[in-house]
mmCIF file of C-alpha atoms and ligand atoms in Angstrom:
data_model
loop_
_atom_site.group_PDB
_atom_site.id
_atom_site.type_symbol
_atom_site.label_atom_id
_atom_site.label_comp_id
_atom_site.label_asym_id
_atom_site.label_seq_id
_atom_site.Cartn_x
_atom_site.Cartn_y
_atom_site.Cartn_z
ATOM 1 C CA MET A 1 116.920 96.108 95.167
ATOM 2 C CA PRO A 2 113.160 95.758 94.120
ATOM 3 C CA VAL A 3 111.218 93.512 96.408
ATOM 4 C CA GLY A 4 107.973 93.805 94.379
ATOM 5 C CA LEU A 5 104.078 94.394 95.315
ATOM 6 C CA GLN A 6 103.742 93.920 99.010
ATOM 7 C CA ILE A 7 100.484 93.168 100.988
ATOM 8 C CA THR A 8 100.181 95.069 104.366
ATOM 9 C CA PRO A 9 97.085 93.827 106.448
ATOM 10 C CA SER A 10 96.021 96.680 108.758
ATOM 11 C CA ILE A 11 94.783 94.325 111.992
ATOM 12 C CA LEU A 12 92.419 97.810 113.185
ATOM 13 C CA ASN A 13 89.186 96.216 111.908
ATOM 14 C CA ALA A 14 90.733 92.811 113.415
ATOM 15 C CA ASP A 15 89.961 91.183 116.765
ATOM 16 C CA PHE A 16 91.335 93.281 119.209
ATOM 17 C CA ALA A 17 91.013 90.346 121.896
ATOM 18 C CA ALA A 18 92.476 87.493 119.483
ATOM 19 C CA LEU A 19 95.572 89.808 117.682
ATOM 20 C CA GLY A 20 98.242 87.176 118.200
ATOM 21 C CA ALA A 21 95.411 84.505 116.770
ATOM 22 C CA GLU A 22 94.242 87.378 113.974
ATOM 23 C CA VAL A 23 97.872 87.844 112.807
ATOM 24 C CA ALA A 24 98.308 83.897 112.879
ATOM 25 C CA ARG A 25 95.707 83.740 109.724
ATOM 26 C CA ILE A 26 97.245 86.142 107.627
ATOM 27 C CA PRO A 27 101.215 83.862 106.698
ATOM 28 C CA ASN A 28 101.048 85.447 103.304
ATOM 29 C CA ALA A 29 101.539 88.714 104.463
ATOM 30 C CA ASP A 30 104.183 90.748 103.848
ATOM 31 C CA TRP A 31 104.060 92.801 107.076
ATOM 32 C CA VAL A 32 101.764 93.679 109.338
ATOM 33 C CA HIS A 33 100.294 97.021 109.682
ATOM 34 C CA VAL A 34 99.903 98.448 113.322
ATOM 35 C CA ASP A 35 97.788 101.910 113.384
ATOM 36 C CA VAL A 36 98.737 103.599 116.278
ATOM 37 C CA MET A 37 96.004 106.312 117.551
ATOM 38 C CA ASP A 38 96.539 108.898 120.158
ATOM 39 C CA ASN A 39 92.819 110.071 120.329
ATOM 40 C CA HIS A 40 94.592 113.923 119.318
ATOM 41 C CA PHE A 41 95.602 113.711 115.801
ATOM 42 C CA VAL A 42 93.219 111.659 115.334
ATOM 43 C CA PRO A 43 89.459 110.948 116.736
ATOM 44 C CA ASN A 44 90.102 107.191 117.715
ATOM 45 C CA LEU A 45 92.568 105.468 120.207
ATOM 46 C CA THR A 46 94.234 101.975 119.867
ATOM 47 C CA PHE A 47 97.569 100.780 121.155
ATOM 48 C CA GLY A 48 100.754 101.811 122.452
ATOM 49 C CA PRO A 49 104.431 100.317 121.910
ATOM 50 C CA THR A 50 103.574 97.834 124.695
ATOM 51 C CA MET A 51 101.131 95.954 122.260
ATOM 52 C CA VAL A 52 103.643 96.179 119.375
ATOM 53 C CA GLU A 53 106.006 94.516 121.471
ATOM 54 C CA ALA A 54 103.669 91.774 122.603
ATOM 55 C CA LEU A 55 102.582 91.294 119.346
ATOM 56 C CA SER A 56 106.115 90.858 117.412
ATOM 57 C CA ARG A 57 106.754 88.223 119.838
ATOM 58 C CA SER A 58 103.515 86.570 119.062
ATOM 59 C CA THR A 59 104.412 86.978 114.801
ATOM 60 C CA THR A 60 107.459 85.898 112.692
ATOM 61 C CA LEU A 61 105.975 88.981 110.267
ATOM 62 C CA PRO A 62 107.578 92.222 110.452
ATOM 63 C CA LEU A 63 105.375 95.034 111.560
ATOM 64 C CA ASP A 64 104.680 98.282 110.145
ATOM 65 C CA ALA A 65 103.788 100.602 112.492
ATOM 66 C CA HIS A 66 101.502 103.371 111.115
ATOM 67 C CA LEU A 67 102.090 106.394 113.920
ATOM 68 C CA MET A 68 99.250 108.628 114.106
ATOM 69 C CA ILE A 69 99.815 110.669 117.176
ATOM 70 C CA ASP A 70 100.623 114.234 118.069
ATOM 71 C CA ASP A 71 103.669 113.775 119.849
ATOM 72 C CA VAL A 72 105.276 111.680 117.274
ATOM 73 C CA ASP A 73 109.395 113.269 117.171
ATOM 74 C CA ARG A 74 109.404 111.984 121.253
ATOM 75 C CA CYS A 75 107.466 108.866 120.878
ATOM 76 C CA ALA A 76 108.536 107.171 117.601
ATOM 77 C CA ALA A 77 112.019 105.460 118.842
ATOM 78 C CA ASP A 78 109.930 103.331 121.447
ATOM 79 C CA TYR A 79 108.173 101.661 118.068
ATOM 80 C CA VAL A 80 111.195 100.708 116.783
ATOM 81 C CA GLU A 81 112.586 99.471 120.610
ATOM 82 C CA ALA A 82 109.065 97.535 120.763
ATOM 83 C CA GLY A 83 110.090 95.679 117.499
ATOM 84 C CA ALA A 84 108.641 97.610 114.650
ATOM 85 C CA GLY A 85 110.782 96.852 111.782
ATOM 86 C CA SER A 86 109.373 100.124 109.487
ATOM 87 C CA VAL A 87 108.220 103.353 111.319
ATOM 88 C CA THR A 88 106.040 106.070 109.745
ATOM 89 C CA PHE A 89 105.080 109.425 111.120
ATOM 90 C CA HIS A 90 102.784 111.726 110.136
ATOM 91 C CA ILE A 91 104.307 115.227 108.441
ATOM 92 C CA GLU A 92 101.128 117.477 109.852
ATOM 93 C CA ALA A 93 102.814 115.842 113.592
ATOM 94 C CA ALA A 94 105.822 115.823 113.365
ATOM 95 C CA LYS A 95 108.574 119.244 114.170
ATOM 96 C CA ALA A 96 111.725 117.962 113.112
ATOM 97 C CA PRO A 97 110.957 115.407 110.489
ATOM 98 C CA ILE A 98 114.417 115.070 108.914
ATOM 99 C CA ARG A 99 116.071 114.272 112.581
ATOM 100 C CA LEU A 100 112.963 112.137 113.329
ATOM 101 C CA ALA A 101 113.640 110.002 110.117
ATOM 102 C CA ARG A 102 117.460 110.009 110.940
ATOM 103 C CA GLU A 103 116.432 109.305 114.604
ATOM 104 C CA ILE A 104 114.136 106.124 113.325
ATOM 105 C CA ARG A 105 117.000 104.585 110.825
ATOM 106 C CA HIS A 106 119.914 105.050 113.710
ATOM 107 C CA ALA A 107 117.693 102.734 115.851
ATOM 108 C CA GLY A 108 117.400 100.267 113.139
ATOM 109 C CA ALA A 109 113.776 100.463 111.524
ATOM 110 C CA ARG A 110 112.835 101.213 108.205
ATOM 111 C CA ALA A 111 111.569 105.212 108.400
ATOM 112 C CA SER A 112 108.734 106.085 106.279
ATOM 113 C CA MET A 113 106.353 109.681 106.251
ATOM 114 C CA ALA A 114 102.787 109.826 105.811
ATOM 115 C CA LEU A 115 100.558 112.331 104.041
ATOM 116 C CA LYS A 116 97.022 112.803 104.605
ATOM 117 C CA PRO A 117 94.524 112.656 101.280
ATOM 118 C CA ALA A 118 94.679 116.799 101.394
ATOM 119 C CA THR A 119 98.815 117.331 102.257
ATOM 120 C CA PRO A 120 100.693 117.674 98.693
ATOM 121 C CA ILE A 121 104.012 116.022 98.244
ATOM 122 C CA GLU A 122 105.618 118.716 96.620
ATOM 123 C CA PRO A 123 107.168 120.857 99.299
ATOM 124 C CA TYR A 124 108.605 117.581 100.769
ATOM 125 C CA GLU A 125 110.816 115.944 97.587
ATOM 126 C CA ASP A 126 114.068 116.480 98.985
ATOM 127 C CA LEU A 127 113.538 114.868 101.992
ATOM 128 C CA LEU A 128 112.798 111.437 100.050
ATOM 129 C CA PRO A 129 116.652 110.554 100.302
ATOM 130 C CA GLU A 130 116.196 110.408 104.277
ATOM 131 C CA LEU A 131 112.806 108.061 103.923
ATOM 132 C CA ASP A 132 112.782 104.359 102.809
ATOM 133 C CA MET A 133 108.492 104.487 102.307
ATOM 134 C CA ILE A 134 105.876 107.343 101.947
ATOM 135 C CA LEU A 135 102.431 106.435 103.012
ATOM 136 C CA LEU A 136 99.754 108.021 101.282
ATOM 137 C CA MET A 137 96.683 107.883 103.204
ATOM 138 C CA THR A 138 93.686 107.017 100.670
ATOM 139 C CA VAL A 139 90.759 107.805 103.339
ATOM 140 C CA GLU A 140 91.069 110.552 105.946
ATOM 141 C CA PRO A 141 93.110 108.880 109.279
ATOM 142 C CA GLY A 142 91.095 107.343 111.680
ATOM 143 C CA PHE A 143 89.204 104.584 111.283
ATOM 144 C CA GLY A 144 89.303 101.700 108.894
ATOM 145 C CA GLY A 145 86.150 100.652 106.707
ATOM 146 C CA GLN A 146 86.001 104.031 105.040
ATOM 147 C CA ARG A 147 85.657 105.050 101.121
ATOM 148 C CA PHE A 148 88.872 105.070 98.759
ATOM 149 C CA LEU A 149 89.399 108.271 97.847
ATOM 150 C CA ASP A 150 90.336 108.316 94.159
ATOM 151 C CA LEU A 151 91.188 112.157 94.095
ATOM 152 C CA VAL A 152 94.793 110.847 95.908
ATOM 153 C CA LEU A 153 95.816 109.149 93.114
ATOM 154 C CA PRO A 154 97.295 111.651 90.958
ATOM 155 C CA LYS A 155 99.786 112.291 94.183
ATOM 156 C CA VAL A 156 100.714 108.705 94.423
ATOM 157 C CA ARG A 157 101.805 109.252 90.382
ATOM 158 C CA ARG A 158 103.536 112.033 91.130
ATOM 159 C CA ALA A 159 105.624 110.774 94.071
ATOM 160 C CA ARG A 160 106.492 107.601 91.987
ATOM 161 C CA GLU A 161 107.769 110.455 89.425
ATOM 162 C CA ALA A 162 109.602 111.778 92.282
ATOM 163 C CA VAL A 163 111.109 108.679 93.346
ATOM 164 C CA GLU A 164 112.385 107.928 90.172
ATOM 165 C CA ARG A 165 113.604 111.336 89.341
ATOM 166 C CA HIS A 166 115.520 111.130 92.422
ATOM 167 C CA GLY A 167 117.133 107.945 91.608
ATOM 168 C CA LEU A 168 115.567 106.005 95.204
ATOM 169 C CA GLU A 169 113.962 102.618 96.108
ATOM 170 C CA THR A 170 111.853 104.205 98.295
ATOM 171 C CA TRP A 171 108.516 102.140 98.409
ATOM 172 C CA VAL A 172 105.464 104.244 97.835
ATOM 173 C CA GLN A 173 102.339 102.514 100.466
ATOM 174 C CA VAL A 174 98.660 103.368 99.733
ATOM 175 C CA ASP A 175 96.374 103.428 103.312
ATOM 176 C CA GLY A 176 92.649 103.372 103.428
ATOM 177 C CA GLY A 177 89.759 101.773 101.139
ATOM 178 C CA VAL A 178 92.417 99.305 99.226
ATOM 179 C CA SER A 179 90.193 96.456 98.334
ATOM 180 C CA LEU A 180 89.816 94.268 95.268
ATOM 181 C CA GLU A 181 88.241 97.076 93.640
ATOM 182 C CA THR A 182 90.287 99.631 94.028
ATOM 183 C CA ILE A 183 94.095 97.988 94.386
ATOM 184 C CA GLY A 184 94.416 97.696 90.659
ATOM 185 C CA ARG A 185 94.098 101.779 90.659
ATOM 186 C CA CYS A 186 96.613 102.226 93.303
ATOM 187 C CA ALA A 187 98.888 99.424 91.421
ATOM 188 C CA GLU A 188 98.749 101.280 87.936
ATOM 189 C CA ALA A 189 99.357 104.476 89.769
ATOM 190 C CA GLY A 190 102.430 103.321 91.189
ATOM 191 C CA ALA A 191 101.988 102.534 94.801
ATOM 192 C CA ASP A 192 104.067 99.436 95.659
ATOM 193 C CA VAL A 193 102.554 98.692 99.508
ATOM 194 C CA PHE A 194 99.068 98.478 99.409
ATOM 195 C CA VAL A 195 97.560 98.404 103.413
ATOM 196 C CA ALA A 196 93.916 96.682 103.561
ATOM 197 C CA GLY A 197 92.305 96.602 106.506
ATOM 198 C CA SER A 198 88.759 95.324 106.471
ATOM 199 C CA ALA A 199 88.927 93.916 102.955
ATOM 200 C CA VAL A 200 90.743 91.117 104.563
ATOM 201 C CA TYR A 201 89.837 90.501 107.840
ATOM 202 C CA SER A 202 86.093 90.590 106.926
ATOM 203 C CA ALA A 203 87.021 88.184 104.231
ATOM 204 C CA ALA A 204 86.257 84.613 105.407
ATOM 205 C CA ASP A 205 89.858 83.755 104.316
ATOM 206 C CA PRO A 206 91.656 86.166 105.225
ATOM 207 C CA ASP A 207 94.722 84.913 103.749
ATOM 208 C CA ALA A 208 93.345 83.981 100.629
ATOM 209 C CA MET A 209 92.416 87.430 100.621
ATOM 210 C CA VAL A 210 95.800 88.739 100.359
ATOM 211 C CA VAL A 211 97.001 86.522 97.966
ATOM 212 C CA ALA A 212 94.424 87.863 95.472
ATOM 213 C CA LEU A 213 94.990 91.377 96.078
ATOM 214 C CA ARG A 214 98.823 90.993 95.488
ATOM 215 C CA GLU A 215 97.421 88.659 92.351
ATOM 216 C CA ARG A 216 95.118 91.964 91.482
ATOM 217 C CA ALA A 217 97.957 94.219 91.266
ATOM 218 C CA GLU A 218 100.387 92.268 89.681
ATOM 219 C CA GLU A 219 97.781 92.014 87.247
ATOM 220 C CA ALA A 220 96.772 96.077 86.619
ATOM 221 C CA VAL A 221 101.006 97.115 86.537
ATOM 222 C CA ALA A 222 101.169 94.204 84.038
ATOM 223 C CA GLY A 223 98.549 95.264 81.969
ATOM 224 C CA SER A 224 99.636 99.231 82.320
ATOM 225 C CA GLY A 225 102.969 98.085 81.018
ATOM 226 C CA ALA A 226 104.407 100.068 83.959
HETATM 227 C C1 LIG B 301 93.073 104.408 109.149
HETATM 228 C C2 LIG B 301 94.096 103.155 109.137
HETATM 229 C C3 LIG B 301 94.352 102.439 108.033
HETATM 230 C C4 LIG B 301 92.966 101.505 108.380
HETATM 231 C C5 LIG B 301 92.525 100.760 106.844
HETATM 232 O O1 LIG B 301 93.412 105.798 109.587
HETATM 233 O O2 LIG B 301 95.487 104.185 108.926
HETATM 234 O O3 LIG B 301 94.965 101.192 108.278
HETATM 235 O O4 LIG B 301 92.780 100.445 109.008
HETATM 236 O O5 LIG B 301 92.302 100.413 107.072
HETATM 237 P P1 LIG B 301 90.669 100.158 105.446
HETATM 238 O O6 LIG B 301 91.753 99.063 104.870
HETATM 239 O O7 LIG B 301 89.085 99.477 106.294
HETATM 240 O O8 LIG B 301 90.192 101.501 105.234
HETATM 241 ZN ZN1 LIG B 302 97.527 102.956 108.985
#
């Protein structure tokens, strides 16, 4: 069943010393996006399953774990166990993506595959039935606050077309540089799940920004007739 457009704020730019309180500031979010980085797949280091478990105890919002780690085949299930409702692996890191997606689903979470900006979707189209979401990075992964890459938008469109061609309900998520200025273009191109980090946590009222982002995306879809 379609759930409509969803906003998943990233806590990467929130105050790490007060994450429970930071998550409590965004009650209107659909998910909390947790960026897991290992300092190998990306040149930045954040948190692991222990932190995800602590977060899942501190909020009723579901957690959307975005794993930017090399050893994802071995570690993804730990994040399901830690309480994540959705677990995203990068196709550039996964050694056996079909086995991995099945393992995530079997463990009880939604399985999602992420693509860096320069990774094409076409070679992976046949994997779509194994996935609940595809994440198209709209910046190079690693850091919040980077500039949105418009060059990814045609891929968002092709991903949406592929999902429809296969008759699936796979969500299409965009992540990186999503703001009031860019979210409309993402929604028009066919994204339905939007990660926003600095746009939300640099706003004076993060929850009002969540609501404003969702409204802006809905207006764009209505305007484009999509
Ligand atoms: C980047 C992360 C993003 C990041 C988004 O590697 O995957 O989730 O936190 O932050 P903004 O919205 O600031 O680009
Ligand atoms: Zn992310």
